[in-house]
Short mmCIF file of N, CA and C in Angstrom, two decimals:
data_model
loop_
_atom_site.label_atom_id
_atom_site.label_comp_id
_atom_site.label_asym_id
_atom_site.label_seq_id
_atom_site.Cartn_x
_atom_site.Cartn_y
_atom_site.Cartn_z
N UNK A 142 -18.60 -11.57 7.23
CA UNK A 142 -18.30 -10.47 6.33
C UNK A 142 -19.18 -10.63 5.08
N UNK A 143 -19.87 -9.56 4.69
CA UNK A 143 -20.71 -9.64 3.49
C UNK A 143 -19.89 -9.92 2.24
N UNK A 144 -20.54 -10.57 1.29
CA UNK A 144 -19.85 -10.94 0.05
C UNK A 144 -19.38 -9.70 -0.69
N UNK A 145 -20.16 -8.62 -0.68
CA UNK A 145 -19.76 -7.40 -1.40
C UNK A 145 -18.49 -6.80 -0.81
N UNK A 146 -18.34 -6.89 0.52
CA UNK A 146 -17.12 -6.38 1.14
C UNK A 146 -15.92 -7.27 0.80
N UNK A 147 -16.14 -8.57 0.73
CA UNK A 147 -15.06 -9.47 0.32
C UNK A 147 -14.64 -9.18 -1.11
N UNK A 148 -15.60 -8.90 -1.99
CA UNK A 148 -15.28 -8.56 -3.38
C UNK A 148 -14.44 -7.29 -3.45
N UNK A 149 -14.84 -6.31 -2.65
CA UNK A 149 -14.09 -5.04 -2.65
C UNK A 149 -12.67 -5.25 -2.14
N UNK A 150 -12.51 -6.08 -1.12
CA UNK A 150 -11.18 -6.34 -0.60
C UNK A 150 -10.32 -7.09 -1.60
N UNK A 151 -10.91 -8.03 -2.33
CA UNK A 151 -10.15 -8.76 -3.34
C UNK A 151 -9.75 -7.83 -4.49
N UNK A 152 -10.61 -6.89 -4.84
CA UNK A 152 -10.24 -5.91 -5.87
C UNK A 152 -9.06 -5.07 -5.39
N UNK A 153 -9.04 -4.74 -4.10
CA UNK A 153 -7.90 -4.02 -3.55
C UNK A 153 -6.62 -4.85 -3.63
N UNK A 154 -6.73 -6.15 -3.39
CA UNK A 154 -5.56 -7.03 -3.49
C UNK A 154 -5.05 -7.05 -4.93
N UNK A 155 -5.97 -7.17 -5.89
CA UNK A 155 -5.56 -7.18 -7.30
C UNK A 155 -4.92 -5.85 -7.70
N UNK A 156 -5.48 -4.75 -7.20
CA UNK A 156 -4.90 -3.44 -7.48
C UNK A 156 -3.49 -3.33 -6.91
N UNK A 157 -3.29 -3.82 -5.69
CA UNK A 157 -1.97 -3.76 -5.07
C UNK A 157 -0.96 -4.62 -5.84
N UNK A 158 -1.39 -5.80 -6.28
CA UNK A 158 -0.49 -6.67 -7.05
C UNK A 158 -0.12 -6.02 -8.37
N UNK A 159 -1.10 -5.43 -9.05
CA UNK A 159 -0.82 -4.72 -10.30
C UNK A 159 0.09 -3.53 -10.08
N UNK A 160 -0.09 -2.83 -8.97
CA UNK A 160 0.77 -1.69 -8.66
C UNK A 160 2.20 -2.14 -8.39
N UNK A 161 2.36 -3.26 -7.70
CA UNK A 161 3.71 -3.77 -7.46
C UNK A 161 4.39 -4.18 -8.77
N UNK A 162 3.62 -4.74 -9.69
CA UNK A 162 4.19 -5.07 -11.01
C UNK A 162 4.61 -3.81 -11.75
N UNK A 163 3.78 -2.77 -11.69
CA UNK A 163 4.12 -1.50 -12.32
C UNK A 163 5.38 -0.91 -11.71
N UNK A 164 5.50 -0.97 -10.40
CA UNK A 164 6.70 -0.46 -9.73
C UNK A 164 7.93 -1.25 -10.16
N UNK A 165 7.76 -2.57 -10.31
CA UNK A 165 8.87 -3.38 -10.81
C UNK A 165 9.32 -2.96 -12.19
N UNK A 166 8.35 -2.63 -13.05
CA UNK A 166 8.70 -2.14 -14.39
C UNK A 166 9.44 -0.81 -14.32
N UNK A 167 9.02 0.06 -13.40
CA UNK A 167 9.73 1.34 -13.24
C UNK A 167 11.17 1.13 -12.78
N UNK A 168 11.34 0.24 -11.80
CA UNK A 168 12.70 -0.04 -11.33
C UNK A 168 13.56 -0.68 -12.42
N UNK A 169 12.96 -1.57 -13.20
CA UNK A 169 13.69 -2.21 -14.29
C UNK A 169 14.08 -1.17 -15.35
N UNK A 170 13.16 -0.29 -15.68
CA UNK A 170 13.46 0.76 -16.65
C UNK A 170 14.52 1.73 -16.16
N UNK A 171 14.53 2.00 -14.86
CA UNK A 171 15.51 2.93 -14.30
C UNK A 171 16.92 2.35 -14.32
N UNK A 172 17.03 1.03 -14.34
CA UNK A 172 18.37 0.43 -14.37
C UNK A 172 19.10 0.75 -15.67
N UNK A 173 18.36 0.95 -16.75
CA UNK A 173 18.98 1.21 -18.04
C UNK A 173 19.29 2.67 -18.31
N UNK A 174 18.92 3.57 -17.41
CA UNK A 174 19.18 5.00 -17.62
C UNK A 174 20.62 5.33 -17.27
N UNK A 175 21.18 6.32 -17.95
CA UNK A 175 22.60 6.65 -17.72
C UNK A 175 22.83 7.26 -16.33
N UNK A 176 24.06 7.14 -15.88
CA UNK A 176 24.44 7.72 -14.58
C UNK A 176 24.42 9.25 -14.67
N UNK A 177 24.23 9.93 -13.53
CA UNK A 177 24.17 11.40 -13.56
C UNK A 177 25.50 12.02 -13.96
N UNK A 178 25.40 13.08 -14.75
CA UNK A 178 26.60 13.82 -15.13
C UNK A 178 26.60 15.18 -14.45
N UNK A 179 25.56 15.96 -14.74
CA UNK A 179 25.49 17.32 -14.20
C UNK A 179 24.35 17.49 -13.21
N UNK A 180 23.32 16.65 -13.35
CA UNK A 180 22.18 16.79 -12.47
C UNK A 180 22.54 16.29 -11.08
N UNK A 181 21.91 16.84 -10.05
CA UNK A 181 22.25 16.37 -8.69
C UNK A 181 21.78 14.95 -8.40
N UNK A 182 20.66 14.52 -9.00
CA UNK A 182 20.14 13.19 -8.68
C UNK A 182 20.16 12.23 -9.86
N UNK A 183 20.32 12.70 -11.05
CA UNK A 183 20.37 11.83 -12.22
C UNK A 183 19.01 11.57 -12.82
N UNK A 184 19.02 11.01 -14.01
CA UNK A 184 17.77 10.79 -14.73
C UNK A 184 16.98 9.61 -14.18
N UNK A 185 17.61 8.73 -13.44
CA UNK A 185 16.92 7.56 -12.89
C UNK A 185 16.22 7.88 -11.57
N UNK A 186 16.40 9.08 -11.05
CA UNK A 186 15.81 9.42 -9.75
C UNK A 186 14.29 9.41 -9.80
N UNK A 187 13.72 9.99 -10.84
CA UNK A 187 12.26 10.07 -10.92
C UNK A 187 11.60 8.70 -10.97
N UNK A 188 12.01 7.79 -11.86
CA UNK A 188 11.37 6.48 -11.85
C UNK A 188 11.57 5.73 -10.54
N UNK A 189 12.72 5.89 -9.92
CA UNK A 189 12.96 5.21 -8.64
C UNK A 189 12.09 5.79 -7.53
N UNK A 190 11.94 7.10 -7.51
CA UNK A 190 11.09 7.73 -6.50
C UNK A 190 9.64 7.31 -6.71
N UNK A 191 9.16 7.35 -7.95
CA UNK A 191 7.79 6.94 -8.24
C UNK A 191 7.57 5.47 -7.91
N UNK A 192 8.53 4.63 -8.28
CA UNK A 192 8.43 3.21 -7.96
C UNK A 192 8.39 2.97 -6.46
N UNK A 193 9.21 3.69 -5.72
CA UNK A 193 9.20 3.55 -4.27
C UNK A 193 7.88 3.99 -3.65
N UNK A 194 7.32 5.08 -4.17
CA UNK A 194 6.02 5.54 -3.67
C UNK A 194 4.91 4.54 -4.01
N UNK A 195 4.96 3.97 -5.20
CA UNK A 195 3.96 2.98 -5.60
C UNK A 195 4.06 1.74 -4.71
N UNK A 196 5.28 1.29 -4.43
CA UNK A 196 5.47 0.12 -3.55
C UNK A 196 4.94 0.43 -2.16
N UNK A 197 5.26 1.60 -1.64
CA UNK A 197 4.79 1.98 -0.31
C UNK A 197 3.26 2.00 -0.25
N UNK A 198 2.61 2.61 -1.22
CA UNK A 198 1.15 2.68 -1.23
C UNK A 198 0.51 1.31 -1.43
N UNK A 199 1.12 0.47 -2.26
CA UNK A 199 0.59 -0.89 -2.47
C UNK A 199 0.70 -1.70 -1.18
N UNK A 200 1.81 -1.58 -0.49
CA UNK A 200 1.97 -2.30 0.78
C UNK A 200 0.99 -1.79 1.83
N UNK A 201 0.74 -0.49 1.85
CA UNK A 201 -0.26 0.06 2.77
C UNK A 201 -1.64 -0.49 2.45
N UNK A 202 -1.97 -0.61 1.17
CA UNK A 202 -3.25 -1.15 0.76
C UNK A 202 -3.38 -2.62 1.17
N UNK A 203 -2.33 -3.40 0.95
CA UNK A 203 -2.35 -4.80 1.36
C UNK A 203 -2.47 -4.94 2.87
N UNK A 204 -1.79 -4.10 3.61
CA UNK A 204 -1.90 -4.13 5.07
C UNK A 204 -3.32 -3.81 5.51
N UNK A 205 -3.96 -2.85 4.86
CA UNK A 205 -5.33 -2.49 5.18
C UNK A 205 -6.28 -3.66 4.90
N UNK A 206 -6.09 -4.35 3.78
CA UNK A 206 -6.91 -5.52 3.46
C UNK A 206 -6.70 -6.60 4.51
N UNK A 207 -5.47 -6.87 4.85
CA UNK A 207 -5.15 -7.88 5.85
C UNK A 207 -5.79 -7.54 7.19
N UNK A 208 -5.71 -6.27 7.59
CA UNK A 208 -6.29 -5.83 8.86
C UNK A 208 -7.81 -6.01 8.86
N UNK A 209 -8.48 -5.67 7.76
CA UNK A 209 -9.93 -5.81 7.69
C UNK A 209 -10.35 -7.28 7.69
N UNK A 210 -9.62 -8.13 6.97
CA UNK A 210 -9.94 -9.55 6.97
C UNK A 210 -9.71 -10.17 8.33
N UNK A 211 -8.66 -9.76 8.99
CA UNK A 211 -8.36 -10.28 10.32
C UNK A 211 -9.41 -9.83 11.32
N UNK A 212 -9.85 -8.58 11.22
CA UNK A 212 -10.87 -8.07 12.14
C UNK A 212 -12.20 -8.79 11.93
N UNK A 213 -12.49 -9.19 10.69
CA UNK A 213 -13.74 -9.88 10.40
C UNK A 213 -13.65 -11.37 10.70
N UNK A 214 -12.45 -11.87 10.93
CA UNK A 214 -12.28 -13.28 11.22
C UNK A 214 -12.43 -14.18 10.01
N UNK A 215 -12.18 -13.63 8.82
CA UNK A 215 -12.31 -14.40 7.59
C UNK A 215 -10.92 -14.82 7.13
N UNK A 216 -10.68 -16.11 6.95
CA UNK A 216 -9.40 -16.51 6.38
C UNK A 216 -9.24 -15.93 4.97
N UNK A 217 -8.04 -15.56 4.63
CA UNK A 217 -7.79 -14.92 3.34
C UNK A 217 -8.18 -15.84 2.20
N UNK A 218 -8.04 -17.16 2.38
CA UNK A 218 -8.37 -18.09 1.30
C UNK A 218 -9.86 -18.14 1.00
N UNK A 219 -10.73 -17.70 1.94
CA UNK A 219 -12.17 -17.72 1.71
C UNK A 219 -12.68 -16.50 0.98
N UNK A 220 -11.92 -15.42 0.93
CA UNK A 220 -12.37 -14.20 0.26
C UNK A 220 -12.29 -14.42 -1.24
N UNK A 221 -13.43 -14.45 -1.91
CA UNK A 221 -13.48 -14.73 -3.33
C UNK A 221 -13.97 -13.50 -4.08
N UNK A 222 -13.56 -13.39 -5.33
CA UNK A 222 -13.95 -12.26 -6.15
C UNK A 222 -14.91 -12.71 -7.24
N UNK A 223 -15.88 -11.86 -7.56
CA UNK A 223 -16.76 -12.09 -8.69
C UNK A 223 -17.19 -10.75 -9.24
N UNK A 224 -17.89 -10.76 -10.39
CA UNK A 224 -18.25 -9.52 -11.06
C UNK A 224 -19.27 -8.73 -10.25
N UNK A 225 -19.05 -7.43 -10.13
CA UNK A 225 -19.97 -6.53 -9.44
C UNK A 225 -20.60 -5.65 -10.52
N UNK A 226 -21.91 -5.70 -10.67
CA UNK A 226 -22.56 -5.01 -11.78
C UNK A 226 -23.51 -3.93 -11.30
N UNK A 227 -23.19 -3.27 -10.20
CA UNK A 227 -24.06 -2.22 -9.69
C UNK A 227 -23.41 -0.86 -9.89
N UNK A 228 -24.22 0.11 -10.32
CA UNK A 228 -23.79 1.50 -10.40
C UNK A 228 -22.58 1.73 -11.27
N UNK A 229 -21.62 2.47 -10.70
CA UNK A 229 -20.41 2.83 -11.44
C UNK A 229 -19.46 1.65 -11.63
N UNK A 230 -19.72 0.53 -10.98
CA UNK A 230 -18.84 -0.63 -11.09
C UNK A 230 -18.77 -1.14 -12.53
N UNK A 231 -19.78 -0.83 -13.33
CA UNK A 231 -19.76 -1.28 -14.72
C UNK A 231 -18.68 -0.58 -15.54
N UNK A 232 -18.41 0.68 -15.24
CA UNK A 232 -17.44 1.42 -16.05
C UNK A 232 -16.08 1.56 -15.39
N UNK A 233 -15.94 1.13 -14.14
CA UNK A 233 -14.66 1.28 -13.44
C UNK A 233 -13.49 0.59 -14.14
N UNK A 234 -13.65 -0.66 -14.60
CA UNK A 234 -12.49 -1.30 -15.22
C UNK A 234 -11.94 -0.55 -16.43
N UNK A 235 -12.78 0.11 -17.17
CA UNK A 235 -12.31 0.88 -18.33
C UNK A 235 -12.16 2.36 -18.00
N UNK A 236 -12.90 2.83 -17.00
CA UNK A 236 -12.88 4.25 -16.66
C UNK A 236 -11.55 4.72 -16.10
N UNK A 237 -10.95 3.93 -15.24
CA UNK A 237 -9.69 4.34 -14.62
C UNK A 237 -8.56 4.43 -15.65
N UNK A 238 -8.32 3.39 -16.47
CA UNK A 238 -7.27 3.54 -17.48
C UNK A 238 -7.58 4.64 -18.50
N UNK A 239 -8.86 4.83 -18.82
CA UNK A 239 -9.22 5.89 -19.77
C UNK A 239 -8.91 7.26 -19.17
N UNK A 240 -9.20 7.44 -17.89
CA UNK A 240 -8.88 8.71 -17.23
C UNK A 240 -7.37 8.97 -17.22
N UNK A 241 -6.61 7.93 -16.94
CA UNK A 241 -5.15 8.08 -16.92
C UNK A 241 -4.60 8.40 -18.31
N UNK A 242 -5.16 7.76 -19.34
CA UNK A 242 -4.73 8.04 -20.71
C UNK A 242 -5.08 9.48 -21.10
N UNK A 243 -6.26 9.93 -20.73
CA UNK A 243 -6.65 11.32 -21.02
C UNK A 243 -5.75 12.31 -20.27
N UNK A 244 -5.40 11.97 -19.04
CA UNK A 244 -4.52 12.83 -18.23
C UNK A 244 -3.14 12.97 -18.88
N UNK A 245 -2.57 11.84 -19.27
CA UNK A 245 -1.25 11.88 -19.91
C UNK A 245 -1.33 12.61 -21.25
N UNK A 246 -2.41 12.38 -22.01
CA UNK A 246 -2.59 13.08 -23.28
C UNK A 246 -2.74 14.58 -23.09
N UNK A 247 -3.48 14.98 -22.06
CA UNK A 247 -3.65 16.41 -21.79
C UNK A 247 -2.33 17.06 -21.42
N UNK A 248 -1.53 16.37 -20.62
CA UNK A 248 -0.23 16.92 -20.24
C UNK A 248 0.74 16.96 -21.41
N UNK A 249 0.74 15.90 -22.22
CA UNK A 249 1.72 15.79 -23.28
C UNK A 249 1.33 16.57 -24.54
N UNK A 250 0.16 16.28 -25.06
CA UNK A 250 -0.22 16.85 -26.35
C UNK A 250 -0.83 18.24 -26.22
N UNK A 251 -1.65 18.47 -25.21
CA UNK A 251 -2.31 19.76 -25.05
C UNK A 251 -1.51 20.74 -24.21
N UNK A 252 -0.44 20.25 -23.58
CA UNK A 252 0.40 21.08 -22.71
C UNK A 252 -0.43 21.74 -21.61
N UNK A 253 -1.37 20.99 -21.05
CA UNK A 253 -2.23 21.50 -19.98
C UNK A 253 -1.41 21.73 -18.72
N UNK A 254 -1.78 22.70 -17.91
CA UNK A 254 -1.05 22.93 -16.66
C UNK A 254 -1.12 21.71 -15.74
N UNK A 255 0.02 21.39 -15.14
CA UNK A 255 0.13 20.18 -14.33
C UNK A 255 -0.81 20.20 -13.13
N UNK A 256 -0.83 21.30 -12.39
CA UNK A 256 -1.62 21.36 -11.16
C UNK A 256 -3.10 21.20 -11.46
N UNK A 257 -3.60 21.91 -12.44
CA UNK A 257 -5.02 21.84 -12.79
C UNK A 257 -5.38 20.44 -13.30
N UNK A 258 -4.55 19.89 -14.17
CA UNK A 258 -4.81 18.56 -14.71
C UNK A 258 -4.81 17.50 -13.62
N UNK A 259 -3.89 17.61 -12.68
CA UNK A 259 -3.80 16.63 -11.61
C UNK A 259 -4.99 16.73 -10.66
N UNK A 260 -5.42 17.95 -10.37
CA UNK A 260 -6.60 18.11 -9.51
C UNK A 260 -7.82 17.50 -10.19
N UNK A 261 -8.00 17.75 -11.47
CA UNK A 261 -9.13 17.18 -12.20
C UNK A 261 -9.04 15.66 -12.19
N UNK A 262 -7.85 15.11 -12.42
CA UNK A 262 -7.68 13.65 -12.40
C UNK A 262 -8.05 13.07 -11.05
N UNK A 263 -7.56 13.66 -9.97
CA UNK A 263 -7.83 13.13 -8.64
C UNK A 263 -9.33 13.18 -8.34
N UNK A 264 -9.99 14.28 -8.71
CA UNK A 264 -11.43 14.39 -8.45
C UNK A 264 -12.21 13.37 -9.28
N UNK A 265 -11.89 13.25 -10.56
CA UNK A 265 -12.62 12.31 -11.41
C UNK A 265 -12.39 10.87 -10.95
N UNK A 266 -11.15 10.51 -10.66
CA UNK A 266 -10.88 9.15 -10.17
C UNK A 266 -11.53 8.90 -8.82
N UNK A 267 -11.49 9.90 -7.96
CA UNK A 267 -12.13 9.75 -6.65
C UNK A 267 -13.63 9.55 -6.77
N UNK A 268 -14.26 10.30 -7.65
CA UNK A 268 -15.70 10.15 -7.83
C UNK A 268 -16.02 8.82 -8.52
N UNK A 269 -15.15 8.37 -9.38
CA UNK A 269 -15.37 7.11 -10.08
C UNK A 269 -15.20 5.91 -9.15
N UNK A 270 -14.26 6.01 -8.23
CA UNK A 270 -13.95 4.88 -7.36
C UNK A 270 -14.71 4.88 -6.03
N UNK A 271 -15.40 5.96 -5.73
CA UNK A 271 -16.16 6.01 -4.49
C UNK A 271 -17.59 6.45 -4.79
N UNK A 272 -18.37 6.59 -3.76
CA UNK A 272 -19.75 7.04 -3.93
C UNK A 272 -19.73 8.54 -4.25
N UNK A 273 -20.21 8.94 -5.42
CA UNK A 273 -20.14 10.36 -5.80
C UNK A 273 -21.14 11.22 -5.02
N UNK A 274 -20.61 12.05 -4.14
CA UNK A 274 -21.41 13.02 -3.40
C UNK A 274 -20.66 14.35 -3.41
N UNK A 275 -21.34 15.39 -2.98
CA UNK A 275 -20.70 16.70 -2.92
C UNK A 275 -19.56 16.69 -1.90
N UNK A 276 -19.78 16.00 -0.80
CA UNK A 276 -18.74 15.92 0.24
C UNK A 276 -17.48 15.25 -0.29
N UNK A 277 -17.63 14.12 -0.99
CA UNK A 277 -16.44 13.44 -1.52
C UNK A 277 -15.78 14.28 -2.61
N UNK A 278 -16.57 15.02 -3.37
CA UNK A 278 -15.98 15.89 -4.40
C UNK A 278 -15.12 16.98 -3.76
N UNK A 279 -15.60 17.55 -2.67
CA UNK A 279 -14.83 18.58 -1.98
C UNK A 279 -13.57 17.99 -1.37
N UNK A 280 -13.69 16.81 -0.77
CA UNK A 280 -12.53 16.16 -0.16
C UNK A 280 -11.48 15.82 -1.22
N UNK A 281 -11.92 15.26 -2.34
CA UNK A 281 -10.96 14.91 -3.39
C UNK A 281 -10.37 16.16 -4.05
N UNK A 282 -11.13 17.23 -4.13
CA UNK A 282 -10.58 18.47 -4.67
C UNK A 282 -9.47 18.99 -3.77
N UNK A 283 -9.72 19.04 -2.47
CA UNK A 283 -8.69 19.50 -1.54
C UNK A 283 -7.47 18.58 -1.56
N UNK A 284 -7.71 17.27 -1.60
CA UNK A 284 -6.61 16.31 -1.68
C UNK A 284 -5.82 16.50 -2.98
N UNK A 285 -6.52 16.72 -4.09
CA UNK A 285 -5.85 16.93 -5.37
C UNK A 285 -5.00 18.19 -5.38
N UNK A 286 -5.50 19.25 -4.77
CA UNK A 286 -4.73 20.50 -4.70
C UNK A 286 -3.46 20.28 -3.88
N UNK A 287 -3.59 19.64 -2.73
CA UNK A 287 -2.42 19.39 -1.87
C UNK A 287 -1.40 18.51 -2.59
N UNK A 288 -1.87 17.44 -3.20
CA UNK A 288 -0.96 16.52 -3.89
C UNK A 288 -0.28 17.19 -5.08
N UNK A 289 -1.05 17.86 -5.92
CA UNK A 289 -0.47 18.44 -7.14
C UNK A 289 0.49 19.58 -6.83
N UNK A 290 0.15 20.42 -5.87
CA UNK A 290 1.06 21.51 -5.51
C UNK A 290 2.32 20.95 -4.86
N UNK A 291 2.18 19.93 -4.03
CA UNK A 291 3.35 19.31 -3.39
C UNK A 291 4.28 18.68 -4.43
N UNK A 292 3.69 17.92 -5.35
CA UNK A 292 4.51 17.29 -6.40
C UNK A 292 5.19 18.35 -7.25
N UNK A 293 4.46 19.40 -7.59
CA UNK A 293 5.05 20.47 -8.40
C UNK A 293 6.21 21.13 -7.67
N UNK A 294 6.07 21.39 -6.37
CA UNK A 294 7.16 21.99 -5.61
C UNK A 294 8.37 21.07 -5.51
N UNK A 295 8.14 19.80 -5.27
CA UNK A 295 9.26 18.85 -5.18
C UNK A 295 10.00 18.76 -6.52
N UNK A 296 9.24 18.64 -7.59
CA UNK A 296 9.89 18.54 -8.91
C UNK A 296 10.64 19.82 -9.25
N UNK A 297 10.04 20.96 -8.96
CA UNK A 297 10.65 22.23 -9.35
C UNK A 297 11.87 22.55 -8.50
N UNK A 298 11.78 22.36 -7.19
CA UNK A 298 12.85 22.82 -6.31
C UNK A 298 13.90 21.76 -5.96
N UNK A 299 13.54 20.49 -6.03
CA UNK A 299 14.51 19.45 -5.66
C UNK A 299 15.02 18.66 -6.85
N UNK A 300 14.15 18.37 -7.81
CA UNK A 300 14.56 17.60 -8.97
C UNK A 300 14.90 18.48 -10.17
N UNK A 301 14.64 19.78 -10.06
CA UNK A 301 14.92 20.75 -11.10
C UNK A 301 14.23 20.40 -12.43
N UNK A 302 12.98 19.96 -12.32
CA UNK A 302 12.17 19.63 -13.48
C UNK A 302 10.95 20.54 -13.44
N UNK A 303 10.79 21.36 -14.47
CA UNK A 303 9.64 22.26 -14.55
C UNK A 303 8.47 21.51 -15.18
N UNK A 304 7.41 21.31 -14.43
CA UNK A 304 6.26 20.54 -14.92
C UNK A 304 5.29 21.38 -15.73
N UNK A 305 5.36 22.68 -15.66
CA UNK A 305 4.42 23.52 -16.41
C UNK A 305 5.00 24.02 -17.70
#
């Protein structure tokens, strides 16, 4: 297995571990929220749902890393991480949190529409984390539309939270 692929897999492991920690914080925060009074699911439903989705996606990512390492015949202890200084890799560590901060700021302070903001976030993150081509931009745009419209429908019709 090439060293660059091992580096990418280790970055995926670190991302999954960080995601699991974030999910743990969501679950911990949800424990302190009051029990439901009038709402059908209560105020703790959203953090628990998000935490569950984050755990599911992190476990899927870890399974994918394990499957790739097993297929390559590389013991997990041999996969080492080091700095990658090619192309967009220089701005990725700061680019992703900056994009998320801008997204939250746009939704909170500018009152930007949820669907449009989410599609832009998915496209920008997708282009930042993968090789930027027209094909990937179209794929991430379609994925962003599906995800944002789905989330908006679930929040509006099942959780009774208007995101716009």
